[in-house]
PDB file of C-alpha atoms in Angstrom:
ATOM      1  CA  UNK A   1       0.363  -4.478  48.682  1.00 49.00           C
ATOM      2  CA  UNK A   2       2.233  -1.865  46.601  1.00 58.00           C
ATOM      3  CA  UNK A   3       0.137   0.137  44.165  1.00 68.00           C
ATOM      4  CA  UNK A   4       0.600  -0.808  40.511  1.00 71.00           C
ATOM      5  CA  UNK A   5       1.727   2.208  38.481  1.00 85.00           C
ATOM      6  CA  UNK A   6      -0.036   3.418  35.352  1.00 86.00           C
ATOM      7  CA  UNK A   7       3.202   2.793  33.457  1.00 90.00           C
ATOM      8  CA  UNK A   8       3.162  -0.858  34.518  1.00 90.00           C
ATOM      9  CA  UNK A   9      -0.504  -1.230  33.530  1.00 91.00           C
ATOM     10  CA  UNK A  10       0.200   0.306  30.136  1.00 92.00           C
ATOM     11  CA  UNK A  11       3.177  -2.018  29.639  1.00 94.00           C
ATOM     12  CA  UNK A  12       1.120  -5.122  30.444  1.00 94.00           C
ATOM     13  CA  UNK A  13      -1.698  -3.996  28.164  1.00 94.00           C
ATOM     14  CA  UNK A  14       0.841  -3.400  25.384  1.00 93.00           C
ATOM     15  CA  UNK A  15       2.339  -6.840  25.984  1.00 94.00           C
ATOM     16  CA  UNK A  16      -1.068  -8.489  25.591  1.00 94.00           C
ATOM     17  CA  UNK A  17      -1.888  -6.555  22.419  1.00 90.00           C
ATOM     18  CA  UNK A  18       1.490  -7.307  20.848  1.00 91.00           C
ATOM     19  CA  UNK A  19       1.003 -10.994  21.656  1.00 91.00           C
ATOM     20  CA  UNK A  20      -2.443 -10.823  20.052  1.00 86.00           C
ATOM     21  CA  UNK A  21      -0.927  -9.595  16.783  1.00 82.00           C
ATOM     22  CA  UNK A  22       1.606 -12.441  16.810  1.00 85.00           C
ATOM     23  CA  UNK A  23      -1.142 -15.015  17.436  1.00 84.00           C
ATOM     24  CA  UNK A  24      -3.351 -13.490  14.763  1.00 77.00           C
ATOM     25  CA  UNK A  25      -0.562 -13.760  12.209  1.00 73.00           C
ATOM     26  CA  UNK A  26       0.177 -17.342  13.184  1.00 78.00           C
ATOM     27  CA  UNK A  27      -3.278 -18.832  13.761  1.00 73.00           C
ATOM     28  CA  UNK A  28      -5.960 -16.515  12.427  1.00 67.00           C
ATOM     29  CA  UNK A  29      -8.590 -14.953  14.672  1.00 63.00           C
ATOM     30  CA  UNK A  30     -11.045 -17.849  14.752  1.00 64.00           C
ATOM     31  CA  UNK A  31      -8.395 -20.359  15.858  1.00 71.00           C
ATOM     32  CA  UNK A  32      -6.696 -18.284  18.545  1.00 77.00           C
ATOM     33  CA  UNK A  33      -7.264 -19.691  22.016  1.00 84.00           C
ATOM     34  CA  UNK A  34      -6.830 -17.841  25.271  1.00 85.00           C
ATOM     35  CA  UNK A  35      -4.218 -20.429  26.222  1.00 89.00           C
ATOM     36  CA  UNK A  36      -2.151 -19.643  23.113  1.00 91.00           C
ATOM     37  CA  UNK A  37      -2.448 -15.924  23.759  1.00 89.00           C
ATOM     38  CA  UNK A  38      -1.387 -16.265  27.397  1.00 91.00           C
ATOM     39  CA  UNK A  39       1.587 -18.425  26.435  1.00 94.00           C
ATOM     40  CA  UNK A  40       2.711 -15.855  23.878  1.00 94.00           C
ATOM     41  CA  UNK A  41       2.340 -12.990  26.359  1.00 92.00           C
ATOM     42  CA  UNK A  42       3.788 -14.954  29.280  1.00 93.00           C
ATOM     43  CA  UNK A  43       0.924 -13.923  31.543  1.00 92.00           C
ATOM     44  CA  UNK A  44      -1.640 -15.625  33.749  1.00 92.00           C
ATOM     45  CA  UNK A  45      -5.337 -15.992  33.023  1.00 91.00           C
ATOM     46  CA  UNK A  46      -6.195 -13.634  35.863  1.00 90.00           C
ATOM     47  CA  UNK A  47      -3.908 -10.931  34.538  1.00 91.00           C
ATOM     48  CA  UNK A  48      -5.424 -11.167  31.059  1.00 92.00           C
ATOM     49  CA  UNK A  49      -8.994 -10.821  32.303  1.00 92.00           C
ATOM     50  CA  UNK A  50      -8.020  -7.830  34.429  1.00 92.00           C
ATOM     51  CA  UNK A  51      -7.338  -5.987  31.186  1.00 93.00           C
ATOM     52  CA  UNK A  52      -9.742  -7.568  28.690  1.00 91.00           C
ATOM     53  CA  UNK A  53     -12.986  -9.305  29.715  1.00 87.00           C
ATOM     54  CA  UNK A  54     -12.971 -11.389  26.516  1.00 82.00           C
ATOM     55  CA  UNK A  55     -11.092 -12.084  23.287  1.00 79.00           C
ATOM     56  CA  UNK A  56     -13.604  -9.862  21.492  1.00 77.00           C
ATOM     57  CA  UNK A  57     -12.737  -6.940  23.784  1.00 83.00           C
ATOM     58  CA  UNK A  58      -9.043  -7.460  23.087  1.00 86.00           C
ATOM     59  CA  UNK A  59      -9.418  -7.476  19.310  1.00 80.00           C
ATOM     60  CA  UNK A  60     -11.833  -4.554  19.380  1.00 81.00           C
ATOM     61  CA  UNK A  61      -9.147  -2.559  21.214  1.00 85.00           C
ATOM     62  CA  UNK A  62      -6.498  -3.749  18.775  1.00 83.00           C
ATOM     63  CA  UNK A  63      -8.571  -2.802  15.721  1.00 80.00           C
ATOM     64  CA  UNK A  64      -9.328   0.640  17.155  1.00 82.00           C
ATOM     65  CA  UNK A  65      -5.644   1.197  17.889  1.00 84.00           C
ATOM     66  CA  UNK A  66      -4.622   0.301  14.334  1.00 78.00           C
ATOM     67  CA  UNK A  67      -7.263   2.636  12.923  1.00 80.00           C
ATOM     68  CA  UNK A  68      -6.432   5.446  15.362  1.00 83.00           C
ATOM     69  CA  UNK A  69      -2.799   5.213  14.245  1.00 82.00           C
ATOM     70  CA  UNK A  70      -3.964   5.771  10.659  1.00 80.00           C
ATOM     71  CA  UNK A  71      -6.069   8.783  11.667  1.00 83.00           C
ATOM     72  CA  UNK A  72      -3.232  10.349  13.664  1.00 85.00           C
ATOM     73  CA  UNK A  73      -0.725   9.955  10.829  1.00 82.00           C
ATOM     74  CA  UNK A  74      -3.197  11.331   8.324  1.00 81.00           C
ATOM     75  CA  UNK A  75      -4.003  14.406  10.431  1.00 82.00           C
ATOM     76  CA  UNK A  76      -0.313  15.086  11.117  1.00 83.00           C
ATOM     77  CA  UNK A  77       0.501  14.878   7.407  1.00 78.00           C
ATOM     78  CA  UNK A  78      -2.478  17.044   6.424  1.00 77.00           C
ATOM     79  CA  UNK A  79      -1.487  19.780   8.876  1.00 79.00           C
ATOM     80  CA  UNK A  80       1.837  20.316   7.086  1.00 79.00           C
ATOM     81  CA  UNK A  81       2.017  23.490   4.951  1.00 79.00           C
ATOM     82  CA  UNK A  82       0.662  22.887   1.460  1.00 79.00           C
ATOM     83  CA  UNK A  83      -0.540  19.374   2.268  1.00 81.00           C
ATOM     84  CA  UNK A  84      -3.862  17.949   1.072  1.00 89.00           C
ATOM     85  CA  UNK A  85      -5.973  15.778   3.337  1.00 90.00           C
ATOM     86  CA  UNK A  86      -7.783  14.351   0.310  1.00 91.00           C
ATOM     87  CA  UNK A  87      -4.532  13.186  -1.245  1.00 90.00           C
ATOM     88  CA  UNK A  88      -3.542  11.858   2.173  1.00 89.00           C
ATOM     89  CA  UNK A  89      -6.713   9.763   2.272  1.00 89.00           C
ATOM     90  CA  UNK A  90      -5.973   8.364  -1.177  1.00 89.00           C
ATOM     91  CA  UNK A  91      -2.397   7.589  -0.143  1.00 86.00           C
ATOM     92  CA  UNK A  92      -3.740   5.746   2.903  1.00 84.00           C
ATOM     93  CA  UNK A  93      -6.020   3.691   0.637  1.00 86.00           C
ATOM     94  CA  UNK A  94      -3.038   2.932  -1.606  1.00 85.00           C
ATOM     95  CA  UNK A  95      -1.016   1.710   1.369  1.00 83.00           C
ATOM     96  CA  UNK A  96      -3.948  -0.475   2.415  1.00 79.00           C
ATOM     97  CA  UNK A  97      -4.123  -1.912  -1.095  1.00 80.00           C
ATOM     98  CA  UNK A  98      -0.462  -2.755  -1.575  1.00 79.00           C
ATOM     99  CA  UNK A  99       1.006  -3.645   1.823  1.00 72.00           C
ATOM    100  CA  UNK A 100       0.692  -6.819   3.884  1.00 62.00           C
ATOM    101  CA  UNK A 101      -3.060  -6.942   4.682  1.00 73.00           C
ATOM    102  CA  UNK A 102      -2.677  -7.880   8.348  1.00 70.00           C
ATOM    103  CA  UNK A 103      -4.859  -5.033   9.614  1.00 71.00           C
ATOM    104  CA  UNK A 104      -7.645  -5.714   7.104  1.00 77.00           C
ATOM    105  CA  UNK A 105      -7.580  -9.393   8.034  1.00 75.00           C
ATOM    106  CA  UNK A 106      -7.618  -8.598  11.764  1.00 73.00           C
ATOM    107  CA  UNK A 107     -10.691  -6.399  11.474  1.00 78.00           C
ATOM    108  CA  UNK A 108     -12.514  -8.650   9.002  1.00 80.00           C
ATOM    109  CA  UNK A 109     -12.008 -11.824  10.998  1.00 73.00           C
ATOM    110  CA  UNK A 110     -13.046 -10.028  14.167  1.00 73.00           C
ATOM    111  CA  UNK A 111     -16.279  -9.011  12.446  1.00 78.00           C
ATOM    112  CA  UNK A 112     -16.866 -12.597  11.344  1.00 75.00           C
ATOM    113  CA  UNK A 113     -17.685 -13.265  15.016  1.00 69.00           C
ATOM    114  CA  UNK A 114     -20.870 -11.170  14.719  1.00 63.00           C
ATOM    115  CA  UNK A 115     -23.206 -14.047  15.591  1.00 67.00           C
ATOM    116  CA  UNK A 116     -20.922 -15.677  18.154  1.00 67.00           C
ATOM    117  CA  UNK A 117     -22.483 -13.813  21.069  1.00 72.00           C
ATOM    118  CA  UNK A 118     -24.361 -10.662  22.010  1.00 77.00           C
ATOM    119  CA  UNK A 119     -21.096  -9.209  23.343  1.00 75.00           C
ATOM    120  CA  UNK A 120     -19.394  -9.806  19.996  1.00 75.00           C
ATOM    121  CA  UNK A 121     -22.228  -8.123  18.097  1.00 81.00           C
ATOM    122  CA  UNK A 122     -22.086  -5.100  20.408  1.00 83.00           C
ATOM    123  CA  UNK A 123     -18.300  -4.835  20.064  1.00 81.00           C
ATOM    124  CA  UNK A 124     -18.539  -4.971  16.271  1.00 84.00           C
ATOM    125  CA  UNK A 125     -21.237  -2.290  16.308  1.00 88.00           C
ATOM    126  CA  UNK A 126     -18.964  -0.054  18.376  1.00 88.00           C
ATOM    127  CA  UNK A 127     -16.106  -0.633  15.939  1.00 86.00           C
ATOM    128  CA  UNK A 128     -18.302   0.249  12.944  1.00 90.00           C
ATOM    129  CA  UNK A 129     -19.370   3.481  14.649  1.00 92.00           C
ATOM    130  CA  UNK A 130     -15.761   4.261  15.607  1.00 90.00           C
ATOM    131  CA  UNK A 131     -14.608   3.995  11.984  1.00 90.00           C
ATOM    132  CA  UNK A 132     -17.292   6.368  10.690  1.00 94.00           C
ATOM    133  CA  UNK A 133     -16.749   8.812  13.563  1.00 93.00           C
ATOM    134  CA  UNK A 134     -12.991   8.927  12.978  1.00 90.00           C
ATOM    135  CA  UNK A 135     -12.800   9.056   9.190  1.00 92.00           C
ATOM    136  CA  UNK A 136     -15.954  10.905   8.064  1.00 95.00           C
ATOM    137  CA  UNK A 137     -14.764  14.297   9.407  1.00 94.00           C
ATOM    138  CA  UNK A 138     -11.477  13.838   7.530  1.00 92.00           C
ATOM    139  CA  UNK A 139     -13.339  13.069   4.319  1.00 95.00           C
ATOM    140  CA  UNK A 140     -15.480  16.152   4.984  1.00 96.00           C
ATOM    141  CA  UNK A 141     -12.318  18.261   5.214  1.00 93.00           C
ATOM    142  CA  UNK A 142     -11.153  16.805   1.898  1.00 94.00           C
ATOM    143  CA  UNK A 143     -14.498  17.742   0.332  1.00 96.00           C
ATOM    144  CA  UNK A 144     -14.123  21.291   1.633  1.00 95.00           C
ATOM    145  CA  UNK A 145     -10.649  21.615   0.080  1.00 93.00           C
ATOM    146  CA  UNK A 146     -11.959  20.289  -3.250  1.00 95.00           C
ATOM    147  CA  UNK A 147      -9.981  17.043  -3.549  1.00 93.00           C
ATOM    148  CA  UNK A 148     -12.954  14.734  -2.888  1.00 95.00           C
ATOM    149  CA  UNK A 149     -16.331  15.114  -4.605  1.00 96.00           C
ATOM    150  CA  UNK A 150     -18.544  17.400  -2.491  1.00 96.00           C
ATOM    151  CA  UNK A 151     -21.794  15.666  -3.494  1.00 97.00           C
ATOM    152  CA  UNK A 152     -20.931  12.448  -1.631  1.00 97.00           C
ATOM    153  CA  UNK A 153     -22.414  11.622   1.771  1.00 98.00           C
ATOM    154  CA  UNK A 154     -19.235  11.517   3.892  1.00 97.00           C
ATOM    155  CA  UNK A 155     -20.558   9.030   6.457  1.00 98.00           C
ATOM    156  CA  UNK A 156     -21.865   6.683   3.764  1.00 97.00           C
ATOM    157  CA  UNK A 157     -18.664   6.985   1.709  1.00 96.00           C
ATOM    158  CA  UNK A 158     -16.557   5.981   4.710  1.00 95.00           C
ATOM    159  CA  UNK A 159     -18.876   3.069   5.412  1.00 95.00           C
ATOM    160  CA  UNK A 160     -18.582   1.929   1.787  1.00 95.00           C
ATOM    161  CA  UNK A 161     -14.767   2.064   1.946  1.00 92.00           C
ATOM    162  CA  UNK A 162     -14.894   0.093   5.179  1.00 91.00           C
ATOM    163  CA  UNK A 163     -17.140  -2.550   3.577  1.00 92.00           C
ATOM    164  CA  UNK A 164     -14.796  -2.892   0.587  1.00 91.00           C
ATOM    165  CA  UNK A 165     -11.705  -3.425   2.721  1.00 88.00           C
ATOM    166  CA  UNK A 166     -13.609  -5.707   5.044  1.00 88.00           C
ATOM    167  CA  UNK A 167     -14.463  -7.878   2.036  1.00 89.00           C
ATOM    168  CA  UNK A 168     -10.838  -7.961   0.898  1.00 88.00           C
ATOM    169  CA  UNK A 169      -9.746  -8.875   4.407  1.00 85.00           C
ATOM    170  CA  UNK A 170     -12.257 -11.713   4.644  1.00 83.00           C
ATOM    171  CA  UNK A 171     -11.124 -13.156   1.314  1.00 86.00           C
ATOM    172  CA  UNK A 172      -7.481 -12.889   2.378  1.00 83.00           C
ATOM    173  CA  UNK A 173      -8.303 -14.628   5.678  1.00 77.00           C
ATOM    174  CA  UNK A 174      -9.625 -17.646   3.763  1.00 75.00           C
ATOM    175  CA  UNK A 175      -6.734 -17.557   1.264  1.00 74.00           C
ATOM    176  CA  UNK A 176      -9.074 -18.028  -1.702  1.00 81.00           C
ATOM    177  CA  UNK A 177      -7.910 -15.291  -4.085  1.00 87.00           C
ATOM    178  CA  UNK A 178      -7.511 -16.426  -7.686  1.00 90.00           C
ATOM    179  CA  UNK A 179      -5.146 -13.473  -8.119  1.00 90.00           C
ATOM    180  CA  UNK A 180      -3.997 -11.779  -4.890  1.00 88.00           C
ATOM    181  CA  UNK A 181      -5.039  -9.234  -2.274  1.00 87.00           C
ATOM    182  CA  UNK A 182      -2.673  -6.694  -3.800  1.00 88.00           C
ATOM    183  CA  UNK A 183      -3.867  -7.164  -7.397  1.00 90.00           C
ATOM    184  CA  UNK A 184      -7.525  -6.853  -6.462  1.00 91.00           C
ATOM    185  CA  UNK A 185      -6.663  -3.954  -4.156  1.00 89.00           C
ATOM    186  CA  UNK A 186      -5.003  -2.126  -7.055  1.00 90.00           C
ATOM    187  CA  UNK A 187      -8.171  -2.417  -9.162  1.00 92.00           C
ATOM    188  CA  UNK A 188     -10.332  -1.291  -6.243  1.00 92.00           C
ATOM    189  CA  UNK A 189      -8.038   1.679  -5.708  1.00 90.00           C
ATOM    190  CA  UNK A 190      -8.260   2.754  -9.360  1.00 91.00           C
ATOM    191  CA  UNK A 191     -12.062   2.544  -9.315  1.00 93.00           C
ATOM    192  CA  UNK A 192     -12.279   4.422  -6.017  1.00 91.00           C
ATOM    193  CA  UNK A 193     -10.014   7.205  -7.224  1.00 90.00           C
ATOM    194  CA  UNK A 194     -12.234   7.557 -10.298  1.00 92.00           C
ATOM    195  CA  UNK A 195     -15.366   7.802  -8.174  1.00 93.00           C
ATOM    196  CA  UNK A 196     -14.079   9.910  -5.282  1.00 94.00           C
ATOM    197  CA  UNK A 197     -12.008  12.592  -6.992  1.00 93.00           C
ATOM    198  CA  UNK A 198     -13.536  15.474  -9.015  1.00 94.00           C
ATOM    199  CA  UNK A 199     -12.667  15.356 -12.716  1.00 87.00           C
ATOM    200  CA  UNK A 200     -10.700  18.602 -12.616  1.00 88.00           C
ATOM    201  CA  UNK A 201      -8.309  17.335  -9.921  1.00 90.00           C
ATOM    202  CA  UNK A 202      -5.080  15.871 -11.298  1.00 87.00           C
ATOM    203  CA  UNK A 203      -3.635  12.840  -9.525  1.00 85.00           C
ATOM    204  CA  UNK A 204       0.070  12.185  -9.979  1.00 82.00           C
ATOM    205  CA  UNK A 205       0.946   8.540 -10.780  1.00 79.00           C
ATOM    206  CA  UNK A 206       3.072   8.141  -7.652  1.00 80.00           C
ATOM    207  CA  UNK A 207       0.115   8.981  -5.381  1.00 82.00           C
ATOM    208  CA  UNK A 208      -1.607   5.666  -6.079  1.00 80.00           C
ATOM    209  CA  UNK A 209       1.506   3.558  -6.677  1.00 81.00           C
ATOM    210  CA  UNK A 210       3.059   0.994  -4.308  1.00 79.00           C
ATOM    211  CA  UNK A 211       5.480   2.677  -1.939  1.00 71.00           C
ATOM    212  CA  UNK A 212       8.925   1.083  -1.461  1.00 63.00           C
ATOM    213  CA  UNK A 213       9.985   0.077   2.005  1.00 51.00           C
ATOM    214  CA  UNK A 214       7.835  -0.671   5.070  1.00 46.00           C
ATOM    215  CA  UNK A 215       4.269   0.479   5.358  1.00 47.00           C
ATOM    216  CA  UNK A 216       3.914   3.747   7.330  1.00 44.00           C
ATOM    217  CA  UNK A 217       2.164   1.932  10.177  1.00 46.00           C
ATOM    218  CA  UNK A 218       4.721  -0.413  11.791  1.00 46.00           C
ATOM    219  CA  UNK A 219       1.941  -2.271  13.599  1.00 50.00           C
ATOM    220  CA  UNK A 220       0.889  -3.708  10.237  1.00 41.00           C
ATOM    221  CA  UNK A 221       4.251  -5.255   9.490  1.00 44.00           C
ATOM    222  CA  UNK A 222       4.579  -9.003   9.418  1.00 42.00           C
ATOM    223  CA  UNK A 223       8.002 -10.586   9.722  1.00 42.00           C
ATOM    224  CA  UNK A 224       6.572 -13.484   7.747  1.00 40.00           C
ATOM    225  CA  UNK A 225       5.352 -11.375   4.842  1.00 38.00           C
ATOM    226  CA  UNK A 226       6.749 -12.153   1.410  1.00 34.00           C
TER     227      UNK A 226
END
């Protein structure tokens, strides 16, 4: 039997994860079945389980990928001459507040499976730790440059931001906003900017404003978005 190349394995894994995003958009996490996912990916049950032991493992990987994309873009932007990582963090929060909330919904609905099984609880715990481990050092860099208040506990601040967006994602998943995800997100963003940024730091209006065009992370885009 010929050996399967790493490129082929990566392509199949990508195919499964792309299909998962399509199914998430169409059905919501709780209602996605393995059968639907396999039909969307055009793969067999055996192939799926070779890559992901469970649906929880798949969506944990997907959530980590979406978040890692954010971290990579933020670090790249902050490394540019004259750039500010603190302003980059605020811009990322603004994008989260105003764009299609697919990523927030994906992570929030995944976490709603906390009590479904021991495996789900462990996967969610790993995701929580991943978020703090990835973003707290960036917030620490912003504190060192003076754009984020230095008296804040970086780990706890990241966890608070995560909790806020998790709550917005859960509400969006149930479609029970009296206003909208974006309107509530705008208020959250204004309050966060007030609490995170030292008083002597001036924020330009465009930093926290909706950005025209697609969100910087193409994985968040939904062809069905308004």
